[in-house]
Amino acid sequence: MNLSNLKPAAGSVKTRKRIGRGPGSGLGGTSTRGHKGAKSRSGYKHKVGFEGGQMPIQRRLPKFGFKNINRVTYKAINLSTLQELAEAKSLNKIGLEELRSAGFISASQLVKVLAKGTLSAKVDVEAHAFSKKAEEAIVAVGGTVSKLGDNAEKAE
């Protein structure tokens, strides 16, 4: 066996349909486009959502909802994540820079600390927002909470 006698499997290769090559081919005349109508003519291009003149679904259905332009989205960081980070890098202060270098947040993200998991390390935490339970858990272990942003308050 060599490259000169390789053949595809029987029936796996089909010849291309050559339309518009005369009546003898069986595909001449209208060239499989049928008679009359926009689709039979050259240059026809349908619009997205066009339903043949019927009112399109995107115009039949009512508009609803809105986007709140004042929405603030936070990246959630759990207490368990802070505990792992404190243990791995033996930190006693965790701020945005530590979270960025560990790959938990990107440069532009706002951070909110949530109370999932447990915290046993005494850590000073810096973030944009805290849940009440997370704040209590950090203070209970002996750490401090620093809120960043417009309302830079310090809770101890």
Coordinates of C-alpha atoms in Angstrom, one line a residue:
M1 CA 0.0 0.0 0.0
N2 CA 1.2 3.5 -0.9
L3 CA -0.1 7.0 -1.5
S4 CA -0.9 6.3 -5.1
N5 CA -3.5 3.6 -4.4
L6 CA -5.4 5.3 -1.5
K7 CA -9.1 5.9 -2.2
P8 CA -11.9 7.3 0.0
A9 CA -14.5 4.9 1.2
A10 CA -17.3 4.0 -1.2
G11 CA -20.1 6.6 -1.0
S12 CA -18.2 9.0 1.2
V13 CA -17.3 11.5 -1.5
K14 CA -20.2 13.2 -3.3
T15 CA -19.8 15.5 -6.4
R16 CA -20.8 19.1 -6.0
K17 CA -24.2 20.2 -7.3
R18 CA -23.5 22.4 -10.4
I19 CA -26.5 24.6 -10.9
G20 CA -27.3 26.8 -13.9
R21 CA -25.4 24.6 -16.4
G22 CA -28.2 24.0 -18.9
P23 CA -31.4 21.9 -19.1
G24 CA -29.5 18.6 -19.7
S25 CA -28.1 18.8 -16.1
G26 CA -31.5 18.9 -14.6
L27 CA -30.5 21.9 -12.6
G28 CA -30.8 24.6 -15.3
G29 CA -33.6 27.0 -15.9
T30 CA -34.5 28.4 -12.5
S31 CA -31.3 26.9 -11.0
T32 CA -33.1 25.4 -8.0
R33 CA -34.6 28.8 -7.0
G34 CA -38.2 28.2 -7.9
H35 CA -40.4 30.8 -9.7
K36 CA -40.7 34.4 -8.8
G37 CA -40.4 36.1 -5.4
A38 CA -37.5 37.9 -3.8
K39 CA -35.5 34.7 -3.1
S40 CA -35.4 33.9 -6.8
R41 CA -33.8 37.2 -7.8
S42 CA -30.2 38.2 -7.8
G43 CA -29.1 40.6 -5.1
Y44 CA -31.6 39.3 -2.5
K45 CA -30.5 39.6 1.0
H46 CA -32.9 39.0 3.9
K47 CA -32.8 41.2 7.1
V48 CA -32.2 39.4 10.4
G49 CA -35.5 38.6 11.9
F50 CA -37.5 39.1 8.7
E51 CA -40.6 37.0 8.6
G52 CA -41.9 37.5 5.1
G53 CA -43.7 40.8 5.9
Q54 CA -45.4 39.4 9.0
M55 CA -44.7 41.6 12.1
P56 CA -41.4 40.2 13.5
I57 CA -41.3 38.6 16.9
Q58 CA -38.9 41.3 18.3
R59 CA -41.5 43.9 17.4
R60 CA -44.6 41.8 18.6
L61 CA -43.2 41.3 22.1
P62 CA -43.3 44.3 24.6
K63 CA -40.2 45.9 25.9
F64 CA -39.4 45.4 29.6
G65 CA -36.9 46.0 32.3
F66 CA -34.0 48.5 32.6
K67 CA -30.3 48.7 33.4
N68 CA -29.5 50.5 36.5
I69 CA -26.6 52.8 35.6
N70 CA -25.7 53.3 39.3
R71 CA -25.3 49.6 40.0
V72 CA -22.1 48.8 42.0
T73 CA -20.7 45.3 41.5
Y74 CA -18.3 43.8 44.0
K75 CA -16.0 40.8 43.7
A76 CA -16.9 38.5 46.6
I77 CA -14.1 37.3 48.8
N78 CA -14.9 34.8 51.5
L79 CA -13.3 34.5 55.0
S80 CA -12.0 31.0 54.0
T81 CA -10.1 32.6 51.1
L82 CA -8.6 35.2 53.5
Q83 CA -7.6 32.4 55.9
E84 CA -5.9 30.4 53.1
L85 CA -4.1 33.5 51.9
A86 CA -2.9 34.4 55.5
E87 CA -1.6 30.9 56.1
A88 CA 0.1 30.5 52.7
K89 CA 1.9 33.8 52.8
S90 CA 2.0 34.3 56.6
L91 CA 0.3 37.7 56.3
N92 CA -1.2 39.8 59.2
K93 CA -2.6 42.5 56.8
I94 CA -4.6 41.7 53.7
G95 CA -5.4 44.5 51.4
L96 CA -6.2 45.0 47.7
E97 CA -2.6 44.6 46.7
E98 CA -2.3 41.2 48.4
L99 CA -5.5 40.0 46.8
R100 CA -4.3 41.2 43.3
S101 CA -0.9 39.6 43.6
A102 CA -2.6 36.3 44.7
G103 CA -4.8 36.5 41.6
F104 CA -8.2 36.8 43.4
I105 CA -9.1 40.2 41.9
S106 CA -8.2 42.3 38.9
A107 CA -7.0 45.9 39.1
S108 CA -10.4 47.6 38.7
Q109 CA -12.6 45.3 40.8
L110 CA -14.2 46.4 44.1
V111 CA -14.0 43.9 46.9
K112 CA -16.6 42.8 49.4
V113 CA -15.7 40.4 52.2
L114 CA -18.4 37.7 52.9
A115 CA -18.7 35.4 55.9
K116 CA -18.5 32.0 54.2
G117 CA -15.9 29.8 56.0
T118 CA -14.0 30.4 59.2
L119 CA -11.2 32.8 60.1
S120 CA -8.8 31.8 62.8
A121 CA -5.8 34.1 61.9
K122 CA -5.6 37.6 63.4
V123 CA -5.7 39.7 60.2
D124 CA -6.2 43.4 59.4
V125 CA -8.5 43.4 56.4
E126 CA -8.8 46.2 53.9
A127 CA -11.8 46.1 51.4
H128 CA -14.5 48.3 49.9
A129 CA -17.4 46.6 51.7
F130 CA -18.0 43.9 54.4
S131 CA -21.0 41.8 55.3
K132 CA -22.1 42.3 59.0
K133 CA -21.2 38.7 59.9
A134 CA -17.8 38.9 58.2
E135 CA -17.0 42.1 60.0
E136 CA -18.0 40.5 63.3
A137 CA -15.9 37.4 62.6
I138 CA -12.8 39.4 61.8
V139 CA -13.1 41.6 64.9
A140 CA -13.9 38.5 67.1
V141 CA -10.5 36.9 66.2
G142 CA -8.7 40.2 67.0
G143 CA -8.3 41.6 63.6
T144 CA -9.4 45.0 62.3
V145 CA -11.6 46.1 59.4
S146 CA -10.8 49.0 57.1
K147 CA -13.4 50.2 54.6
L148 CA -12.0 51.8 51.4
G149 CA -13.7 54.3 49.1
D150 CA -15.9 57.4 49.7
N151 CA -16.9 56.5 53.2
A152 CA -13.5 55.5 54.6
E153 CA -14.6 54.5 58.1
K154 CA -12.6 52.4 60.5
A155 CA -14.5 49.8 62.6
E156 CA -12.6 48.2 65.4

